[in-house]
Coordinates of C-alpha atoms in Angstrom, one line a residue:
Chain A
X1 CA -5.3 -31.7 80.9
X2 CA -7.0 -28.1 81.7
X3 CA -10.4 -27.2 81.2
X4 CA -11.9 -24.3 79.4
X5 CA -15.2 -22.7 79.6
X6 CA -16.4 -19.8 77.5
X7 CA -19.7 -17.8 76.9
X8 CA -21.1 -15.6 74.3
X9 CA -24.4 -13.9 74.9
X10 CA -26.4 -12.9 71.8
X11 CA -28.8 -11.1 73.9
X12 CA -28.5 -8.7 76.7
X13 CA -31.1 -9.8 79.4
X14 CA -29.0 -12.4 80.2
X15 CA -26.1 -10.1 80.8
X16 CA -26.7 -9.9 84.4
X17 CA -26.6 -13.9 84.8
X18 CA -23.1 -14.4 83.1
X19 CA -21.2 -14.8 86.1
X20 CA -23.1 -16.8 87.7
X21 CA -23.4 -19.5 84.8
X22 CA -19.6 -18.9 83.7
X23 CA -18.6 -19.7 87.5
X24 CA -20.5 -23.0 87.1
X25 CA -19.3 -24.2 84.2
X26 CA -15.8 -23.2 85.1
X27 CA -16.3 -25.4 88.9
X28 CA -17.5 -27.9 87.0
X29 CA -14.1 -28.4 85.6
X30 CA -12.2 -28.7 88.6
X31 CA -10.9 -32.2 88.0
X32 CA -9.6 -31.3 84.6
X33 CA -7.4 -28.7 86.2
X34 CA -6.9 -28.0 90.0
X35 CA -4.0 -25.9 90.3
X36 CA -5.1 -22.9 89.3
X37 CA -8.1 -20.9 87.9
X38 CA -8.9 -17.7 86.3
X39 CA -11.5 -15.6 84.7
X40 CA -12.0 -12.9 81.8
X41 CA -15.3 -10.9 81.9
X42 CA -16.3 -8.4 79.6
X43 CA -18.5 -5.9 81.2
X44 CA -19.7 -2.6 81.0
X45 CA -17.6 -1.1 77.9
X46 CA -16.5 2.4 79.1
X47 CA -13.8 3.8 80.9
X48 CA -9.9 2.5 80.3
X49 CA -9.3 0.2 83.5
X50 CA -6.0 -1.9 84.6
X51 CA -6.3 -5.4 86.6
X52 CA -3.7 -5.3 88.7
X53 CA -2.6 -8.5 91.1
X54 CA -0.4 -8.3 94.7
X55 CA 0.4 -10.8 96.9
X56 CA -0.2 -8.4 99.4
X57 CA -3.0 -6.5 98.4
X58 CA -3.2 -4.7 102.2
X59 CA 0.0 -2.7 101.3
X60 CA 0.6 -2.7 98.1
X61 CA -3.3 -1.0 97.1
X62 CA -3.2 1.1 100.2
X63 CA -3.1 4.0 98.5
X64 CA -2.2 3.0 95.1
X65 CA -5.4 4.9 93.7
X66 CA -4.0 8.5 94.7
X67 CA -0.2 7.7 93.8
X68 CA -1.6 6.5 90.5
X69 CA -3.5 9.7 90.0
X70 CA -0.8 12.3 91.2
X71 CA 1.5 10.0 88.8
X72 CA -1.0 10.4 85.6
X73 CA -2.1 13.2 86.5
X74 CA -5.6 12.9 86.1
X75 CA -8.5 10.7 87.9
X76 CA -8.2 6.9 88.9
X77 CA -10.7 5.5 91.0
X78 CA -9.9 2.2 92.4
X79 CA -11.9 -1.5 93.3
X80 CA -10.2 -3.7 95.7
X81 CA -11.2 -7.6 95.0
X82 CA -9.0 -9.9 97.3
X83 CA -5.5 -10.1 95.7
X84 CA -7.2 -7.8 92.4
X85 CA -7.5 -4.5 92.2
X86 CA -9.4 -2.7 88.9
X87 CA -8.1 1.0 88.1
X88 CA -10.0 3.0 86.3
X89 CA -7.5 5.5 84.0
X90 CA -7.7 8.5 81.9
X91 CA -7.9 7.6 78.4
X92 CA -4.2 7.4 76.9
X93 CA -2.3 6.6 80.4
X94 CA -1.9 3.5 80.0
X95 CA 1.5 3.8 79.2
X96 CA 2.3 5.4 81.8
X97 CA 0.2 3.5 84.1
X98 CA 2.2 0.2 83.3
X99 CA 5.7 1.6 83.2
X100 CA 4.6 3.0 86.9
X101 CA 3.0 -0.6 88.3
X102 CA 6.6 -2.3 86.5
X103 CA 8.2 0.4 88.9
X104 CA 6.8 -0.9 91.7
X105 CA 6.6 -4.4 91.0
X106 CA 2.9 -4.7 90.7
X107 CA 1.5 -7.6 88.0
X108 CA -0.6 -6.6 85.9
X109 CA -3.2 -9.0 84.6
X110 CA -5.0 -7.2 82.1
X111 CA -6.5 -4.0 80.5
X112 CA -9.2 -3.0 78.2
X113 CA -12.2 -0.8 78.2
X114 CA -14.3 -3.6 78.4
X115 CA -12.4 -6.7 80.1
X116 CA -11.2 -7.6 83.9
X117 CA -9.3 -10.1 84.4
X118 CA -9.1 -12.2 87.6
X119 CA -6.8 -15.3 88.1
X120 CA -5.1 -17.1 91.0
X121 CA -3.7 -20.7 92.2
X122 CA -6.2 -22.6 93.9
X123 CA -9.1 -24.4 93.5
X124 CA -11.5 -23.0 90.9
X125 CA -14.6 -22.8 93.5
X126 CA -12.1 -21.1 95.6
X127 CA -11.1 -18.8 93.2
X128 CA -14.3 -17.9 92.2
X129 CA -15.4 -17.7 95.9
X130 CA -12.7 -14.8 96.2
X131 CA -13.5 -13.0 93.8
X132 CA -17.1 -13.5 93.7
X133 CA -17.4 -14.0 90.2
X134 CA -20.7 -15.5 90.2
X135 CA -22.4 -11.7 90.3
X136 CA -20.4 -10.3 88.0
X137 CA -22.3 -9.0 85.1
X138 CA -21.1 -8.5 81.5
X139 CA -21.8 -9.7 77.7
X140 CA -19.0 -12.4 77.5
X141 CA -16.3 -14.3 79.2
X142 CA -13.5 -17.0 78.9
X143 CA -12.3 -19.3 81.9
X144 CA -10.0 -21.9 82.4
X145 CA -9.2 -24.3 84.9
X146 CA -5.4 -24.9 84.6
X147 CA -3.3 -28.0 85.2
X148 CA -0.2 -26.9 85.3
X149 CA 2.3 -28.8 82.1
X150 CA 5.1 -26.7 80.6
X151 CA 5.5 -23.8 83.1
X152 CA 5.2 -23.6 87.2
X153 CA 1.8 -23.3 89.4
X154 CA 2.0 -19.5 89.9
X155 CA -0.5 -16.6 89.6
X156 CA 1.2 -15.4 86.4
X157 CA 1.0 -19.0 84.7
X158 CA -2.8 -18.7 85.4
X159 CA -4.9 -18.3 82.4
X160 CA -6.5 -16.7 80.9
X161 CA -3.1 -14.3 79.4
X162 CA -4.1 -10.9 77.8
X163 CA -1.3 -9.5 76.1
X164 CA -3.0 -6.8 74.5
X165 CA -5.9 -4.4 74.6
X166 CA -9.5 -6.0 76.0
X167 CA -7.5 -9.1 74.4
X168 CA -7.4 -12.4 76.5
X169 CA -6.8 -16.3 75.3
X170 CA -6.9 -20.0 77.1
X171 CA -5.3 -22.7 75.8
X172 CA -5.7 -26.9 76.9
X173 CA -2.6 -28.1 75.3
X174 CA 0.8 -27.5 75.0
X175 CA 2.8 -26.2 71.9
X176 CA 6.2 -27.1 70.7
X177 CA 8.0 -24.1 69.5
X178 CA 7.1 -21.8 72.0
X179 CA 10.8 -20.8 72.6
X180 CA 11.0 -20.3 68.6
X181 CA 8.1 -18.3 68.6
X182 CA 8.8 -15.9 71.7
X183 CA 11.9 -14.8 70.2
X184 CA 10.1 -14.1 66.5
X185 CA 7.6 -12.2 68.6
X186 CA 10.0 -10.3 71.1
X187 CA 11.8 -8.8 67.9
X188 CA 7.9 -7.4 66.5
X189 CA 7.7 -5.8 70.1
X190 CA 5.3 -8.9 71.3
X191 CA 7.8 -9.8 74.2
X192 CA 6.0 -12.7 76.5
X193 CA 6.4 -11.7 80.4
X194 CA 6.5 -15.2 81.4
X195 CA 8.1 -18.8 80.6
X196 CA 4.6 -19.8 79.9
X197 CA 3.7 -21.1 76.3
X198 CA 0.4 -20.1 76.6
X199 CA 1.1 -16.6 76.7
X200 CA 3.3 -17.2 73.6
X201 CA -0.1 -17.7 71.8
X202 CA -1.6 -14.9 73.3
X203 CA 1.0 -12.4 72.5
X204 CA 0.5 -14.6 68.4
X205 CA -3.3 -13.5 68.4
X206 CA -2.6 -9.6 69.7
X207 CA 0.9 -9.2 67.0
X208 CA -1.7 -9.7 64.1
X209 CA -4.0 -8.2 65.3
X210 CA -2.0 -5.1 65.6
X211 CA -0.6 -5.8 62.2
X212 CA -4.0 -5.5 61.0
X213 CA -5.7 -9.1 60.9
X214 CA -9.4 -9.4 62.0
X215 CA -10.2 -12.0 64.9
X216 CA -10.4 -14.8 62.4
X217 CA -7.5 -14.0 60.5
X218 CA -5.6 -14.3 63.6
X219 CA -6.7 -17.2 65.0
X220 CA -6.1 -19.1 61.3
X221 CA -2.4 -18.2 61.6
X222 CA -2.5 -19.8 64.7
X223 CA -2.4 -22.9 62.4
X224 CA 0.3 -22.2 60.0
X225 CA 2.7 -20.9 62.6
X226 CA 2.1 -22.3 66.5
X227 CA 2.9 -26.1 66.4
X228 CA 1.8 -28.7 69.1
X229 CA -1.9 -29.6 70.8
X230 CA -4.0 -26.4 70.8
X231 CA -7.2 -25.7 71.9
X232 CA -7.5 -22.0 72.1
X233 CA -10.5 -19.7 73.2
X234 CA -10.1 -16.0 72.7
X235 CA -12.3 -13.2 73.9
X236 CA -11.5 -9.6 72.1
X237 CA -14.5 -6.7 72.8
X238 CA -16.6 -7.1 70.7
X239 CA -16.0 -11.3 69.5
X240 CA -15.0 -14.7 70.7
X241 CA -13.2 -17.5 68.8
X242 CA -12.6 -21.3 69.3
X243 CA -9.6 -22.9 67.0
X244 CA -8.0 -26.6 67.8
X245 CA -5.1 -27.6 66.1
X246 CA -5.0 -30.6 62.4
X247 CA -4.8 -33.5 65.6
X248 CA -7.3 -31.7 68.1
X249 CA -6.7 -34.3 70.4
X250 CA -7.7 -31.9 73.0
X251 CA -11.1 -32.0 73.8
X252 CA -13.8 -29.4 72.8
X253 CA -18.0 -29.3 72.7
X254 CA -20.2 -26.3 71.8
X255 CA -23.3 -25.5 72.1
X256 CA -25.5 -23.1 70.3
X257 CA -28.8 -21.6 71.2
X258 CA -30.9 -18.5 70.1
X259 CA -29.2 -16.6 73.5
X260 CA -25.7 -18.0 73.4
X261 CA -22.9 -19.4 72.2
X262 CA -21.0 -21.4 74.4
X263 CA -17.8 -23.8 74.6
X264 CA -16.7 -26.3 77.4
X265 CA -13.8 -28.6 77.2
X266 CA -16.8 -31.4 78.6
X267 CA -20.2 -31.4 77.9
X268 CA -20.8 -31.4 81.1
X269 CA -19.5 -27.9 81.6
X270 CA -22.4 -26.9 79.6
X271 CA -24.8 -29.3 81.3
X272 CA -26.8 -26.6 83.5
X273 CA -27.1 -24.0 80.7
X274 CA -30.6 -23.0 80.5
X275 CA -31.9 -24.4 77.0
X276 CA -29.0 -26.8 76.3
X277 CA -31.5 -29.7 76.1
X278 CA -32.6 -28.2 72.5
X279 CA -29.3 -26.2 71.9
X280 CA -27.3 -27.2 69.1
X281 CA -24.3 -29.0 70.5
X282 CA -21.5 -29.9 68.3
X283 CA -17.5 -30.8 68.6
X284 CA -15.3 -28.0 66.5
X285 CA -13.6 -29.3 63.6
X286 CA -9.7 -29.3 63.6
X287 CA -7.9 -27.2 62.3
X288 CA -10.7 -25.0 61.3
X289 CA -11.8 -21.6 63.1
X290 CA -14.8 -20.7 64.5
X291 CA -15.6 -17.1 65.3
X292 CA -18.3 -14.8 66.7
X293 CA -18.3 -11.1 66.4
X294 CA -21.4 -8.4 67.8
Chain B
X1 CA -37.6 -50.8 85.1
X2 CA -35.5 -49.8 87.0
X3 CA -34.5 -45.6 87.4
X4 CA -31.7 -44.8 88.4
X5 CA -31.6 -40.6 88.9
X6 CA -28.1 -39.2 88.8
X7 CA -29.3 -36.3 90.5
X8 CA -29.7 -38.1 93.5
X9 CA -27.6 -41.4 93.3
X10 CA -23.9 -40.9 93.0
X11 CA -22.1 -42.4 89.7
X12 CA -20.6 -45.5 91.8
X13 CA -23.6 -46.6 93.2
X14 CA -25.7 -46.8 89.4
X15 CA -22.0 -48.6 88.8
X16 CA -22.2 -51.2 91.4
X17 CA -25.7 -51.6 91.0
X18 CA -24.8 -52.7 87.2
X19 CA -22.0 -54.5 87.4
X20 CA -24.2 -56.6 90.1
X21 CA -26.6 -58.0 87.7
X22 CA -25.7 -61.5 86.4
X23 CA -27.0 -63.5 83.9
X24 CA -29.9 -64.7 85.8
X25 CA -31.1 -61.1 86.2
X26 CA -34.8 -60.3 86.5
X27 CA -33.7 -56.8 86.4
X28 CA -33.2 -56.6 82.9
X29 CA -34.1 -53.3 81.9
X30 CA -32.7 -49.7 84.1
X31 CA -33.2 -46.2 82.9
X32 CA -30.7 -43.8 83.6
X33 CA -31.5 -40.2 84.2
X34 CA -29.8 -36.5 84.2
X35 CA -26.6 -38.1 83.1
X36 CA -25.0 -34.6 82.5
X37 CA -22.1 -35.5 80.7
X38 CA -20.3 -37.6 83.8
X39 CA -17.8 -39.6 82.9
X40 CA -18.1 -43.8 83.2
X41 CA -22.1 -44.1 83.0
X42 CA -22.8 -48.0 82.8
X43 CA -18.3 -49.7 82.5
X44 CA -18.1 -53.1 82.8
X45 CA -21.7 -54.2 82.4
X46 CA -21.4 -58.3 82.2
X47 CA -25.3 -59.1 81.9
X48 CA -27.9 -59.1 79.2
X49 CA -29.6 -55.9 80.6
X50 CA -30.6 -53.1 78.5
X51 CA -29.4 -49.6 80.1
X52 CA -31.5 -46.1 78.7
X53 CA -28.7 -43.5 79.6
X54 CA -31.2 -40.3 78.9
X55 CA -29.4 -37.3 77.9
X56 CA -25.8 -37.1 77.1
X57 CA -23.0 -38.8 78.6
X58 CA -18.8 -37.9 79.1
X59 CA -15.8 -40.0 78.9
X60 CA -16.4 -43.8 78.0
X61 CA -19.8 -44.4 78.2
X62 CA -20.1 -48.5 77.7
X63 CA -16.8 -48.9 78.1
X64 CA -15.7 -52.9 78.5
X65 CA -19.4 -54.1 77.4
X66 CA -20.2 -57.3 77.9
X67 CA -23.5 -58.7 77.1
X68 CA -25.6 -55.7 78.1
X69 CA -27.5 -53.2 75.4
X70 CA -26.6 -49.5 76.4
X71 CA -28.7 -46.7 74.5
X72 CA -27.6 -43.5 75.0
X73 CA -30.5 -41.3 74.2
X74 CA -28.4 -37.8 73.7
X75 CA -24.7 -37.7 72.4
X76 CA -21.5 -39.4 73.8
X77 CA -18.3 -38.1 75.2
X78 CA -14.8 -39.3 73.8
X79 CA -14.2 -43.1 74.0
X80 CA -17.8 -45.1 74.0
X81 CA -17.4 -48.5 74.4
X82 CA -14.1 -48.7 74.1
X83 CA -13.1 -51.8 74.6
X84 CA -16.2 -53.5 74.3
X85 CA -16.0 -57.8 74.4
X86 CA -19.9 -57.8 73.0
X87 CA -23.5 -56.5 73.6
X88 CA -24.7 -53.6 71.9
X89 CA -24.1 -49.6 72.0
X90 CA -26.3 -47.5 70.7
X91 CA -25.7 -43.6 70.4
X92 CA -29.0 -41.5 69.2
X93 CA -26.8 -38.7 68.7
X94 CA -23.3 -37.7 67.9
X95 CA -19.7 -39.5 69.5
X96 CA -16.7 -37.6 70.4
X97 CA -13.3 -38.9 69.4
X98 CA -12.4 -42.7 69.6
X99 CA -15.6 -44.0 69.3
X100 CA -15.5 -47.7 69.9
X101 CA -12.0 -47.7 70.0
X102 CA -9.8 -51.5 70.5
X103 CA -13.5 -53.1 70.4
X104 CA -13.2 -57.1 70.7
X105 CA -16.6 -57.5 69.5
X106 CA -20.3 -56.3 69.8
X107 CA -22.0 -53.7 67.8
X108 CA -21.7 -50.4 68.3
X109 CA -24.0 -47.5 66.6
X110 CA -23.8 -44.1 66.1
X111 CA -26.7 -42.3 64.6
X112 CA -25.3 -39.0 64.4
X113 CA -21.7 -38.4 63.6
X114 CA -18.6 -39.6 65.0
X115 CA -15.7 -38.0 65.7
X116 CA -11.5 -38.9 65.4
X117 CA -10.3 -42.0 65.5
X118 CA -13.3 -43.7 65.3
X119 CA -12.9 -47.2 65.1
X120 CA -9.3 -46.7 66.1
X121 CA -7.3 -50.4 66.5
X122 CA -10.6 -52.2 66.5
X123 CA -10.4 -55.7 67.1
X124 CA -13.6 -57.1 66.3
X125 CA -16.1 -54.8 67.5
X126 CA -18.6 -53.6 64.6
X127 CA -18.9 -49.9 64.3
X128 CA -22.2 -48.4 62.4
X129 CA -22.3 -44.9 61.9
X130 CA -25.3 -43.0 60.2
X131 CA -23.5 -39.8 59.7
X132 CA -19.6 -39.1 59.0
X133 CA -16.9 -40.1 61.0
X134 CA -13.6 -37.7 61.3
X135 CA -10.2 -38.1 60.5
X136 CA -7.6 -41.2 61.5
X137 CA -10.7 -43.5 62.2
X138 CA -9.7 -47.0 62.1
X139 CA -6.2 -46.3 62.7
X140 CA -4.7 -49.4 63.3
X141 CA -7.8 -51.7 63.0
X142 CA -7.4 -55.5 63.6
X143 CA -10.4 -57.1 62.5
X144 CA -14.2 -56.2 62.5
X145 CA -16.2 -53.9 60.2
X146 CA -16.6 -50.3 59.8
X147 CA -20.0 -49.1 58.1
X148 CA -20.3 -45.3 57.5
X149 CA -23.3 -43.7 55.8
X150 CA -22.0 -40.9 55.7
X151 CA -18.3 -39.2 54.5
X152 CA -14.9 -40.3 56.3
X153 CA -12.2 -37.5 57.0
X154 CA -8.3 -37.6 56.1
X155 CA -6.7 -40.6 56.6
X156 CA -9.2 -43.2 56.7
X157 CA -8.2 -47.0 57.9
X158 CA -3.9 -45.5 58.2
X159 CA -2.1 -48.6 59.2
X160 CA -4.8 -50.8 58.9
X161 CA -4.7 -54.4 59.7
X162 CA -7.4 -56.9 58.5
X163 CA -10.8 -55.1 59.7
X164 CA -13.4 -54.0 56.6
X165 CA -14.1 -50.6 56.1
X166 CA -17.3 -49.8 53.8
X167 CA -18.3 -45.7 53.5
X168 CA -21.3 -44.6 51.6
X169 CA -20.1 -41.2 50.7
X170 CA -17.0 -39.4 50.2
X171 CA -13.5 -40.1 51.6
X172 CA -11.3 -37.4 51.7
X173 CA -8.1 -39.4 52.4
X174 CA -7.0 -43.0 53.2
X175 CA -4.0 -43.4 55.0
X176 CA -0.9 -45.2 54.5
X177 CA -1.6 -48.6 53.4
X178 CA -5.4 -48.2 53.2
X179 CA -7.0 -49.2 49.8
X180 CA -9.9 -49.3 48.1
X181 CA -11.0 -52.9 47.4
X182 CA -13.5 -54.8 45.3
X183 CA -17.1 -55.6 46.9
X184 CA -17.6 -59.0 46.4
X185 CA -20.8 -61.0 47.3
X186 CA -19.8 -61.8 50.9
X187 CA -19.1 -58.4 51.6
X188 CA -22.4 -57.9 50.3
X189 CA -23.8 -60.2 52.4
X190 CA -22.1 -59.1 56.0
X191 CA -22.9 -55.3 54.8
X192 CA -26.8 -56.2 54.6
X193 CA -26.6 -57.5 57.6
X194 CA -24.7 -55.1 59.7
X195 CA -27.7 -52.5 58.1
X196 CA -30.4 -54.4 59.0
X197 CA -28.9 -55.2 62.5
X198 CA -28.2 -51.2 63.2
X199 CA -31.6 -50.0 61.4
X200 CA -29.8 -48.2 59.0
X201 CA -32.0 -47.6 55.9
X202 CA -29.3 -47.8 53.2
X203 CA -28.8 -50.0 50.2
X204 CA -25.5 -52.1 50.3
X205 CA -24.7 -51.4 47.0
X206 CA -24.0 -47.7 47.3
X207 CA -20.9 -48.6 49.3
X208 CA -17.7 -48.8 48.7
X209 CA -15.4 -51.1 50.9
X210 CA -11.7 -49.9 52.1
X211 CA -9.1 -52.4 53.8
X212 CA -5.6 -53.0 53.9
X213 CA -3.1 -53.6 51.3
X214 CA -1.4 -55.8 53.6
X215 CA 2.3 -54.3 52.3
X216 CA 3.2 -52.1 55.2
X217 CA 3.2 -54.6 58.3
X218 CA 4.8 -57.5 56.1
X219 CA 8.4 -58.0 56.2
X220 CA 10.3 -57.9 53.5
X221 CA 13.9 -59.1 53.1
X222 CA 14.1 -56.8 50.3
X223 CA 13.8 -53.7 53.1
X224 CA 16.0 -55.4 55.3
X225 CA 18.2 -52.6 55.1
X226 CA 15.4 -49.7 55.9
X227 CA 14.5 -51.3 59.0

């Protein structure tokens, strides 16, 4: 099943609030997918940072800051939250900084100037206990709440997948030519890092990206090329898109007001937004994109 | 009336407390309020009540209707009144996917737009919609009649058995087997009075009415072979 949430705020006083209604929406889904749950935020837009994950965060970050630094050779400062830790790198390490976490067997979950990524099996409420989402600030977000279909309950099969650069996607659905498509994209240099097709579609969105496509480009090939049940939300820095596949049987609401834009896999995700009562509220077409860019 | 708050009363209670009411009710009219989207808001009702859900519901509002008059003041999840035996559904706004779906009877409207599948394998159940309805509706549809005043996606009435399709406005496919057919008087007649029944201002001549052409779920011994 799975449930997705997403927010897009069009104005920046309610920047400080968008944890807080992103972990609500994202509880309220729960019962659409309670094996795992995960979180992309999009917050201050400055420095180069790395999410990192350890299933031992007491050793494996011990440290970690100064190693990375003396590794780079440059400054990293370091935020420890539960089993995340955010890095903050030079600009143009990051190279180096991910052949140096696959060194020492560190996940990484994301990077981006702008996005942290935060994802781990559980509960959603739990989840977003641990990591105290709810006061996390920033100007946009993705979540999903993941019941676990065509790959096993682990941190890594969490959504949302970023396979590039402030890049992330979630996906209710499952496609059919996953293993098709991992091998077209591990020849362009897209290789997926996991079994999971969802990351397949990820790794789709950043490949054209790279080759040049804009958001909506991207998420329009999405149709020509991914096959199976697809309902996709994508956060890059500065946009957010929505695309469902020609059946869209997976099932999709949003909501439009003056302040935001906003998607739930349920209405009732987007129950408790403020304004919803006069927002425009609407179910995405299929098979046709829908994209916002600041 | 009788209120029923969702805030404070849990979805099984308001539930019980409907599917309690018989025939000889003198509780014949509940209000329903900060439905939120849950899921299930008024199944199984088997009494002439009249429900006011206000605000927007989930999954299968009015599913399994019997008798009762459900009016959902916001819009409705996928799969209102699915399965409805009879009794009225009415939807102020829009309807997610499978609107109405395997309906045995009752009237059902929808006075925004419907989504996919709308209609799918009805069985008796009349389906108004004010706006447009999305692709594969009436998929499969046994009996009953579809009235759109709006446009119908791709693949309008695909499969269809013996229900009556009539669209006001465009059609941008009809599926396999679906065809348009000739409006004679009769169909007229039950058109009028599926309009006046919904309040739907619209003139039954601007309709067009799609149905089967009864060639895909005949046998013929001619196909023998393809079978």
């Amino acid at each position: 099943m799975c449930g997705i949430v997403g927010l897009f705020l069009k104005k920046e006083e309610l920047r400080p609030k968008l944890g807080d209604l992103l972990t609500d929406m994202l509880i309220t889904m729960t019962d659409r997918g309670p094996d795992s749950a995960g979180i992309a935020i999009y917050g201050d837009d400055g420095v180069l940072k790395l999410t990192v994950q350890s299933d031992t965060p007491n050793e494996t970050f011990a440290g970690l800051d100064a190693a990375l630094s003396a590794a780079l050779d440059g400054p990293v400062t370091m935020r420890v939250i539960d089993t995340h830790a955010v890095l903050t790198l030079p600009e143009g390490t990051e190279p180096l900084a991910r052949a140096f976490m696959a060194e020492k067997g560190i996940r990484i979950m994301g990077a981006g100037h702008s996005m942290e990524i935060f994802k781990e099996v559980g509960l959603p409420k739990d989840v977003a206990a641990r990591f105290k989402l709810q006061a996390m600030a920033g100007s946009h977000g993705i979540g999903h709440t993941r019941m676990a279909t065509e790959s096993a309950v682990t941190t890594l099969g969490a959504h949302p997948f970023s396979t590039g650069t402030d890049q992330c996607l979630v996906h209710n659905g499952s496609l059919s030519n996953h293993n098709q498509m991992r091998r077209i994209l591990s020849e362009k240099g897209f290789a997926p890092q996991t079994q999971n097709d969802t990351e397949v579609a990820a790794c789709y969105i950043s490949s054209r990206l790279a080759e040049g496509a804009n958001l909506g480009e991207a998420l329009e090939g999405t149709l020509q090329d991914l096959d199976g049940f697809f309902t996709f939300v994508v956060g890059t820095k500065n946009g957010f898109g929505v695309v469902r596949d020609p059946i869209a049987c997976k099932p999709a609401v949003m909501a439009e007001t003056e302040d935001y834009v906003a998607f739930g896999s349920e209405y009732r995700a987007l129950a408790n937004l403020p304004g919803i009562d006069t927002a425009r509220v609407w179910e995405p077409e299929p098979a046709t994109v829908y994209f916002w860019e600041r | 009336m009788q209120t029923v708050d969702l805030a404070t009363t849990t979805l099984r209670d308001l539930n019980v407390a409907l599917q309690g009411q018989s025939v000889s009710s003198n509780q014949t009219r509940w209000e329903v309020l900060n439905p939120k989207g849950a899921h299930a808001i008024a199944v199984g009702l088997d009494a002439p009540i009249e429900v006011t859900v206000k605000g927007s519901t989930g999954y299968y509002c009015a599913g399994m209707n019997k008798q009762a008059t459900i009016h959902v003041t916001g819009s409705a999840g996928p799969g209102v009144a699915e399965n409805m035996m009879s009794g009225t559904v009415v939807i102020e706004g829009d309807a997610s996917q499978y609107a109405g779906a395997t309906g045995h009877g009752g009237l059902l409207v929808v006075k925004g737009n419907a989504s996919s599948r709308c209609g799918i394998s009805m069985k008796g159940i009349d389906i108004v919609v004010f706006g447009n309805i999305g692709h594969m509706s009436a998929f499969m549809a046994q009996s009953g009649n579809l009235v759109v005043l709006g446009d119908a996606g791709d693949a309008l009435g695909d499969s269809l058995y013996e229900a009556r399709l009539f669209v006001r406005g465009s059609v941008k496919s009809l599926g396999s087997d679906c065809v348009e057919k000739e409006m004679r008087p009769e169909h007229l007649e039950i058109l009028r009075a599926l309009l006046e029944r919904s309040g739907a201002d619209a003139d039954p001549s601007e309709f067009k009415r799609y149905g089967s052409a009864r060639q895909l779920y005949n046998f013929h011994v001619d196909h023998a072979g393809a079978y």
